[in-house]
Short mmCIF file of C-alpha atoms in Angstrom, two decimals:
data_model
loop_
_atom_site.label_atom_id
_atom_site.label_comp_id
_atom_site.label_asym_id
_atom_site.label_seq_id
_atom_site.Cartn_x
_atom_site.Cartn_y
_atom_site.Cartn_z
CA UNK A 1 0.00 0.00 0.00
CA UNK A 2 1.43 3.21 -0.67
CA UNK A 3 0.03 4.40 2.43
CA UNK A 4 3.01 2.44 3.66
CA UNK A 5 5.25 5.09 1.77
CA UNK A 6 6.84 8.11 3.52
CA UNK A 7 8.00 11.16 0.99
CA UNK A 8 10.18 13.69 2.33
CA UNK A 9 10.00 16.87 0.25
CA UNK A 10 12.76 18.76 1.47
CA UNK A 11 12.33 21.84 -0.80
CA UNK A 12 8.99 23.84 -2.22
CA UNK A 13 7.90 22.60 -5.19
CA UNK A 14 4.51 23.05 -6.92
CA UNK A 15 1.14 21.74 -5.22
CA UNK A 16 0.20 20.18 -8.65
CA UNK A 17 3.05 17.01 -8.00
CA UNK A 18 2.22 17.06 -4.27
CA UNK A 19 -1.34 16.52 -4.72
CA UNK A 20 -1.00 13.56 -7.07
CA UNK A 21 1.04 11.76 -4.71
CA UNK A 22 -1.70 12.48 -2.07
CA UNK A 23 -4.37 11.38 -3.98
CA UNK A 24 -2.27 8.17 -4.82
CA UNK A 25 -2.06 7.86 -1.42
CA UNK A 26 1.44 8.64 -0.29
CA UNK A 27 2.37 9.57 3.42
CA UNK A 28 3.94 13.56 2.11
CA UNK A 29 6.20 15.10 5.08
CA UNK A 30 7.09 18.82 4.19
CA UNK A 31 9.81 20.72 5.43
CA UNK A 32 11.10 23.20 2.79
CA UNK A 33 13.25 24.73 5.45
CA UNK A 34 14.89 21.60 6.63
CA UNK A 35 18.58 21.81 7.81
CA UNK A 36 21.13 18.87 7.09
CA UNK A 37 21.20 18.42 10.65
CA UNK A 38 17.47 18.31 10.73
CA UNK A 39 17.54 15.91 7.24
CA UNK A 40 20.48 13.05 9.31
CA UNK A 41 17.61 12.67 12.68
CA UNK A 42 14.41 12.31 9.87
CA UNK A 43 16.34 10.48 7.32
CA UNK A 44 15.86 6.91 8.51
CA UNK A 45 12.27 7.23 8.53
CA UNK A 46 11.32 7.91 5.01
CA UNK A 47 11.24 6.28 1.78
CA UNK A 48 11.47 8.72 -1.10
CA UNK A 49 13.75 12.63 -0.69
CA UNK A 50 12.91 15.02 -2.53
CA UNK A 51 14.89 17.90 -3.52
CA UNK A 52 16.11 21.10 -5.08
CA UNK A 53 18.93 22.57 -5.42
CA UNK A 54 19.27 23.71 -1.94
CA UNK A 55 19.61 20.06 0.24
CA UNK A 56 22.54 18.14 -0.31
CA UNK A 57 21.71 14.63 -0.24
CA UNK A 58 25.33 13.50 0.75
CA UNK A 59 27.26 9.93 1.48
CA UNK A 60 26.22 10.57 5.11
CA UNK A 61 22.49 10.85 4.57
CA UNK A 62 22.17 8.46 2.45
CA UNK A 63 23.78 6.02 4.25
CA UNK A 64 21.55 6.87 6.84
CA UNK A 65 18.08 6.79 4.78
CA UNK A 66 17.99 2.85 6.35
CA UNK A 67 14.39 2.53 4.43
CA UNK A 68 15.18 5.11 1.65
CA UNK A 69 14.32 3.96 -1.65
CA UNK A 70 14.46 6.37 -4.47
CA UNK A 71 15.88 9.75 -4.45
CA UNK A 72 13.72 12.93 -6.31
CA UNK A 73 15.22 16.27 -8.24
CA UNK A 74 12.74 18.23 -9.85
CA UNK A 75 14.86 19.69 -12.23
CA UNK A 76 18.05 19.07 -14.04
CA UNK A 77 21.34 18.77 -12.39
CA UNK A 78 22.63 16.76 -9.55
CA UNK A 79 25.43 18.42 -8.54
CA UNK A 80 24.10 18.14 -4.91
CA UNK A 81 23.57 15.02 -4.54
CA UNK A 82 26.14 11.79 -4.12
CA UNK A 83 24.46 10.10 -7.03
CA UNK A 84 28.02 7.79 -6.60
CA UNK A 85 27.25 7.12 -2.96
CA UNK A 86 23.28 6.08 -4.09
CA UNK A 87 24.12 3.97 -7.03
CA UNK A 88 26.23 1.89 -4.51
CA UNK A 89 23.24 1.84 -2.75
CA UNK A 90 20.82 0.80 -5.29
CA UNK A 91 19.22 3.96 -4.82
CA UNK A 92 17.73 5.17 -7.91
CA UNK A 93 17.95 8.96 -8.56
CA UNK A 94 15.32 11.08 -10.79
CA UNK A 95 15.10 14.03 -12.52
CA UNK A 96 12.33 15.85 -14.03
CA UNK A 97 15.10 17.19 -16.96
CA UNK A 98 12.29 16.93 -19.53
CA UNK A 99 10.18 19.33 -18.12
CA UNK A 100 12.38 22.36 -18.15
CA UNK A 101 13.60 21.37 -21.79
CA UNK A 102 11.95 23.91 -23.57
CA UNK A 103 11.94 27.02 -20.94
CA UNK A 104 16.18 26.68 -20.47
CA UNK A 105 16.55 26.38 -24.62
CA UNK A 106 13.93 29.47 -24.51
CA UNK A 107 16.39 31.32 -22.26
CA UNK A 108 19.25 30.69 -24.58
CA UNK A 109 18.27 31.75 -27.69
CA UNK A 110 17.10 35.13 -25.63
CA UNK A 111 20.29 35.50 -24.23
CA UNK A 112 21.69 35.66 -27.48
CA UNK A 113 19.18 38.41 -28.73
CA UNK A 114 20.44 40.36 -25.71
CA UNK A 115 24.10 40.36 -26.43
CA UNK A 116 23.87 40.43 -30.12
CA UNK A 117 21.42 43.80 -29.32
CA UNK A 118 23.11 44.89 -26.57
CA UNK A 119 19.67 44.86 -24.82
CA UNK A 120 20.99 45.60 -21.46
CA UNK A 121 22.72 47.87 -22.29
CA UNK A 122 20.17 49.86 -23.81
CA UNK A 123 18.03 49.60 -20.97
CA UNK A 124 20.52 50.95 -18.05
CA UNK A 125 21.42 53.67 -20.44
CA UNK A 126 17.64 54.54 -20.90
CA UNK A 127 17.33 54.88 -17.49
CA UNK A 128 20.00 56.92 -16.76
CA UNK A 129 18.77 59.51 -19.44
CA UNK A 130 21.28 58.64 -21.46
CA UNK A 131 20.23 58.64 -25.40
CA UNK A 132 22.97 56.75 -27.37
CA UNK A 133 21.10 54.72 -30.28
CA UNK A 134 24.10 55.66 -32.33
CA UNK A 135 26.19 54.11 -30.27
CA UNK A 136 24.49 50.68 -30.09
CA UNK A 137 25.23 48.78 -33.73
CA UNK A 138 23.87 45.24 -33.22
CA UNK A 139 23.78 42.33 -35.38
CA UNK A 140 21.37 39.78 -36.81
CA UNK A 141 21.34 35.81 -35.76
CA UNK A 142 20.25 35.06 -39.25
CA UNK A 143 23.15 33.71 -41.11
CA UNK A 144 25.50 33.53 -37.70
CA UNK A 145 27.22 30.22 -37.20
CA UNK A 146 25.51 28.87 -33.53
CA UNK A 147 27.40 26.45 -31.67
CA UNK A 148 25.96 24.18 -29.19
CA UNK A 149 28.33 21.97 -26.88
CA UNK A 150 26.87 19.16 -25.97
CA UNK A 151 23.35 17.90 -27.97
CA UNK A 152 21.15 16.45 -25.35
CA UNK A 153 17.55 17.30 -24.78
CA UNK A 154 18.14 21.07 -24.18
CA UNK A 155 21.00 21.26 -26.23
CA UNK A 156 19.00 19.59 -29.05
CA UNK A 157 16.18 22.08 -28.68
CA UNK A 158 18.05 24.77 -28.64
CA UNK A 159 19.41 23.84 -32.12
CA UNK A 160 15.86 23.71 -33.71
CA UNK A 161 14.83 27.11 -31.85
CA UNK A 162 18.33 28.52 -33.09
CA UNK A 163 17.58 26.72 -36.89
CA UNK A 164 14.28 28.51 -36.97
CA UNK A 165 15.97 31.56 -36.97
CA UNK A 166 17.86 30.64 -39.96
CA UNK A 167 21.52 30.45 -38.29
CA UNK A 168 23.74 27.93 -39.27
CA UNK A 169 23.34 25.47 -36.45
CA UNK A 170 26.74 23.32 -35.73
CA UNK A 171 27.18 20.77 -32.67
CA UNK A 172 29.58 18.64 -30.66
CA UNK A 173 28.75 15.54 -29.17
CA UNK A 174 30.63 12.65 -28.09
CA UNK A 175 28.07 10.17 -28.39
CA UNK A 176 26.17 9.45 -32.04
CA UNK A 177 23.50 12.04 -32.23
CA UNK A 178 20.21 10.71 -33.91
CA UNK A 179 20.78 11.52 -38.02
CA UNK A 180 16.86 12.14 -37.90
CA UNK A 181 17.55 15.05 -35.79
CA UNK A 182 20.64 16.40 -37.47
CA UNK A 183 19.17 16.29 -41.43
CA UNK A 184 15.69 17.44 -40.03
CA UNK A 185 17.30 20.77 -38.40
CA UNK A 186 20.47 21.23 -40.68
CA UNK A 187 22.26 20.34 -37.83
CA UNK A 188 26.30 19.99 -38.86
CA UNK A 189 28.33 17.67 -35.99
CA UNK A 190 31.53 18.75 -35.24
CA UNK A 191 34.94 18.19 -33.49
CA UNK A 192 35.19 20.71 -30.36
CA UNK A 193 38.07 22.96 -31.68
CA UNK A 194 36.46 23.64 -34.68
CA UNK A 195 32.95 24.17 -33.11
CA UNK A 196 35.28 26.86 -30.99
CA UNK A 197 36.34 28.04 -34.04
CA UNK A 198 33.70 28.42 -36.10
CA UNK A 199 30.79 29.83 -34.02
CA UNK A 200 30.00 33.01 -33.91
CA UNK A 201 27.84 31.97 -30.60
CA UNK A 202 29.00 29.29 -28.78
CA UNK A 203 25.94 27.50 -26.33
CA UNK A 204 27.15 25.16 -23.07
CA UNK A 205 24.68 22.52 -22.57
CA UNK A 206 26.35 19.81 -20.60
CA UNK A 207 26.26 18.38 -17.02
CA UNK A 208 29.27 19.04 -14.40
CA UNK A 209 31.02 15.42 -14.62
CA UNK A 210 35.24 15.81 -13.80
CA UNK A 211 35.61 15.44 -17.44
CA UNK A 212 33.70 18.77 -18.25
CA UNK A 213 34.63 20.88 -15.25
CA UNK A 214 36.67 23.65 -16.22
CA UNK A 215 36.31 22.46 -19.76
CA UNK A 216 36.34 26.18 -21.20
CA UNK A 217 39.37 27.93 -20.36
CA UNK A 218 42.20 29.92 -21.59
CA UNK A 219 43.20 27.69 -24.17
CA UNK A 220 39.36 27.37 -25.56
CA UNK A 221 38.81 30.97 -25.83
CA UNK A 222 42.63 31.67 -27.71
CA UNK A 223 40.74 29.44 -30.32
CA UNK A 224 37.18 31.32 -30.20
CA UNK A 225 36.71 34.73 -32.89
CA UNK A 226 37.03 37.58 -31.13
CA UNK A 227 33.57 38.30 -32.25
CA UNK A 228 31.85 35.63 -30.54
CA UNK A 229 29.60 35.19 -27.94
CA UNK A 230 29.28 32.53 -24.83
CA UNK A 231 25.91 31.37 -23.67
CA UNK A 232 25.96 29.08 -20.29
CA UNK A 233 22.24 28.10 -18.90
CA UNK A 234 24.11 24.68 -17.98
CA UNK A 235 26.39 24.44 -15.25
CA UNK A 236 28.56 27.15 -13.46
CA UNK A 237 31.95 25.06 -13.39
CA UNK A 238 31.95 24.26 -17.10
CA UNK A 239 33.95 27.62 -17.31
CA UNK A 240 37.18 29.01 -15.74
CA UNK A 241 35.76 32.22 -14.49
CA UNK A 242 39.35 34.22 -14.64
CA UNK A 243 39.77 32.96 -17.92
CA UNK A 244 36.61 34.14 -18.79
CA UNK A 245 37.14 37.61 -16.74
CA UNK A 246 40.55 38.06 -18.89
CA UNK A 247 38.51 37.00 -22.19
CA UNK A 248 35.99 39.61 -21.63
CA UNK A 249 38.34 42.61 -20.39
CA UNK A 250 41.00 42.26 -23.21
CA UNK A 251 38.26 41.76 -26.10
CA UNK A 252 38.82 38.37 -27.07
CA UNK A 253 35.84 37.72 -27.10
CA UNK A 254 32.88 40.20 -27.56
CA UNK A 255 30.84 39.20 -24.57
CA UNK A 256 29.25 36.50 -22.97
CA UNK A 257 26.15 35.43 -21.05
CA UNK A 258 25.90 33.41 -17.99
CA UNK A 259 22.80 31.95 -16.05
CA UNK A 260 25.09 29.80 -14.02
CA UNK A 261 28.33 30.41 -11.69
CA UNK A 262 30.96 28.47 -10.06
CA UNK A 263 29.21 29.52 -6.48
CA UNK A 264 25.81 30.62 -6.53
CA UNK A 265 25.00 33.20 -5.66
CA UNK A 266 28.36 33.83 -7.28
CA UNK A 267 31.40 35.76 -5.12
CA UNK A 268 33.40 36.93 -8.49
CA UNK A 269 31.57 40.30 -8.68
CA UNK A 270 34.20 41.77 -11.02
CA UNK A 271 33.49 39.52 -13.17
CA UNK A 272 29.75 40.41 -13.36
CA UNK A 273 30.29 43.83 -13.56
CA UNK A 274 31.93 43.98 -17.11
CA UNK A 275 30.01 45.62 -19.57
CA UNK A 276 30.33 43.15 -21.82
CA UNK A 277 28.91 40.29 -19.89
CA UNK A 278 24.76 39.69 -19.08
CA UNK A 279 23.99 37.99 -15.83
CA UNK A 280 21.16 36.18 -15.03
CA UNK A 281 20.11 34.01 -11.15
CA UNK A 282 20.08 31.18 -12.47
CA UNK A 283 16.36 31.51 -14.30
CA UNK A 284 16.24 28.85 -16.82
CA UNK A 285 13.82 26.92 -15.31
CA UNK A 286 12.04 29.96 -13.61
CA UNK A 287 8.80 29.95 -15.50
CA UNK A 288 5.35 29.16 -14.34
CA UNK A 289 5.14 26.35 -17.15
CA UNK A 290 8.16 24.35 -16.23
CA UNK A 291 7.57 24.58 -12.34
CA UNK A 292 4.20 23.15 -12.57
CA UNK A 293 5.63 20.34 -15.24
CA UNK A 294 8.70 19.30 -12.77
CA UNK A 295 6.41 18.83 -10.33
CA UNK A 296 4.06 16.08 -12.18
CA UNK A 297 6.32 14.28 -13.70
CA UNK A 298 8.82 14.02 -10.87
CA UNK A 299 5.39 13.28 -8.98
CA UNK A 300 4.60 10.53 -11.60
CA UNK A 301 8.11 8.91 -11.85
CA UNK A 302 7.18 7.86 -7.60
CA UNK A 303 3.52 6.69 -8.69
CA UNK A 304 5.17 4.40 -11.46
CA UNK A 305 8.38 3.30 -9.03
CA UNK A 306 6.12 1.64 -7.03
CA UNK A 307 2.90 0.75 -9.15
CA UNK A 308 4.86 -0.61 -11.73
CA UNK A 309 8.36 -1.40 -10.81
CA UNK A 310 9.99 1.52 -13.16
CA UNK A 311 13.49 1.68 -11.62
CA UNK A 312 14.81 3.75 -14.33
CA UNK A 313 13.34 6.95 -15.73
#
């Protein structure tokens, strides 16, 4: 009986999810103030966490979650929990990554607007009754060269947003991308130097794993134009941040745009405070839409766990 079942939602997520586990009959226990102290003394009691981006679900609580049998992230990344530690386990760990699909590649493909418009700029300078329309020369994305790094579910969206604006749409991937996909959109594949190269935006849509951290550094932006644009709605630590401060200050690169940081909220204020860069608190999922849709499915992923044995998502 799922009665039986104790969920732990440590962080707020939308009533929609909640109330479909109550009406499948779920014991819910809220606490979307919890502390990790507060999360080791309830731990042993429940069977399903879950979480946000604000509990860490480390090798101490899970090791401590005697009964705990599956292990909830409405949203994307994992970076806070020890998905390691839970595999060992035989924990199971979901994600609701479909549901925010669409609103992070939506982000993107704004955030390009805004630097290739100088948007922001435009604003502030409004505001501060300044007039300088002839000193703000944009550019069009039709005909640009976008590069996307990394051509999962967002990355692969973004491509088809960034194809319907007529750019040329180029992509790296390590693993075989489906050919469907790539002839459907005009979507080139590409080696990462050349992607680098090439673009005249360049999009990060990859998880934090130790072979990406830190992946885009000095040596990746000697080989970018010094026209370009970087886009990161992925992860924070996919970029050296003073490499990316001493791209931006000696112009070789024309700007960038980041939804993500190392620490959030980030500490490198310096580096948010160029001109030439657009900062944004982490947003990309931060739409009505995509709330309400993490919450169902991750919602649904529990109902099926148990009601029909779906260990995997």
């Amino acid at each position: 009986m799922n009665s039986d079942k104790k969920i732990l939602i440590c962080d707020k997520i939308e009533p929609e999810g909640v109330d479909l586990l109550k009406e499948s009959g779920f014991t819910i226990l809220e606490n979307p103030t919890i502390t990790s102290e507060e999360l080791l003394e309830v731990i042993s009691e429940v069977h399903v966490i879950v979480v946000r981006s604000r509990t860490k679900i480390t090798e101490s609580v899970i090791n401590s979650g005697k009964i705990l049998e599956l292990i909830c992230r409405p949203g994307t990344g994992i970076d806070n929990i020890d998905s390691s530690t839970a595999e060992k386990n035989n924990i199971p760990v979901f994600t609701s990554v479909e549901a925010s699909t669409n609103a992070v590649a939506e982000l993107t493909i704004s955030l390009a607007v805004s630097l290739a418009r100088s948007i922001p700029l435009a604003d502030r300078s409004l505001k501060d009754n300044q007039w300088i329309k002839n000193s703000i020369l944009g550019s069009e994305l039709r005909g640009k060269t976008f590069g996307i790094i990394g051509l999962g579910r967002i990355g692969r969206r973004t491509g088809i947003l960034a194809s319907a604006l007529e750019m040329k749409v180029i992509g790296f991937e390590k693993q075989i991308v489906d050919k469907d996909y790539l002839s459907k959109y005009n979507v080139t594949q590409v080696e990462l130097n050349e992607l680098l190269s090439k673009s005249d935006f360049i999009s990060l849509h990859l998880p934090a794993t130790p072979e990406t951290i830190h992946m885009i550094g000095k040596e990746q932006f000697e080989l970018m134009k010094n026209t370009s644009f970087l886009i990161n709605t992925a992860r924070g630590q996919l970029i050296v941040e003073s490499d990316l401060f001493d791209a931006l200050s000696n112009n070789k690169i024309a700007g960038a745009a980041l939804d993500v940081f190392e620490t959030e909220p980030p500490t490198n204020t310096d580096l948010i405070k160029l001109k030439n860069l657009i900062a944004t608190p982490h947003i990309g999922a931060q739409i009505i839409e995509a709330q309400k849709e993490a919450s169902i499915v991750i919602a649904q992923k529990i109902i099926n766990f148990y009601l029909e044995n779906k260990t995997t998502e």
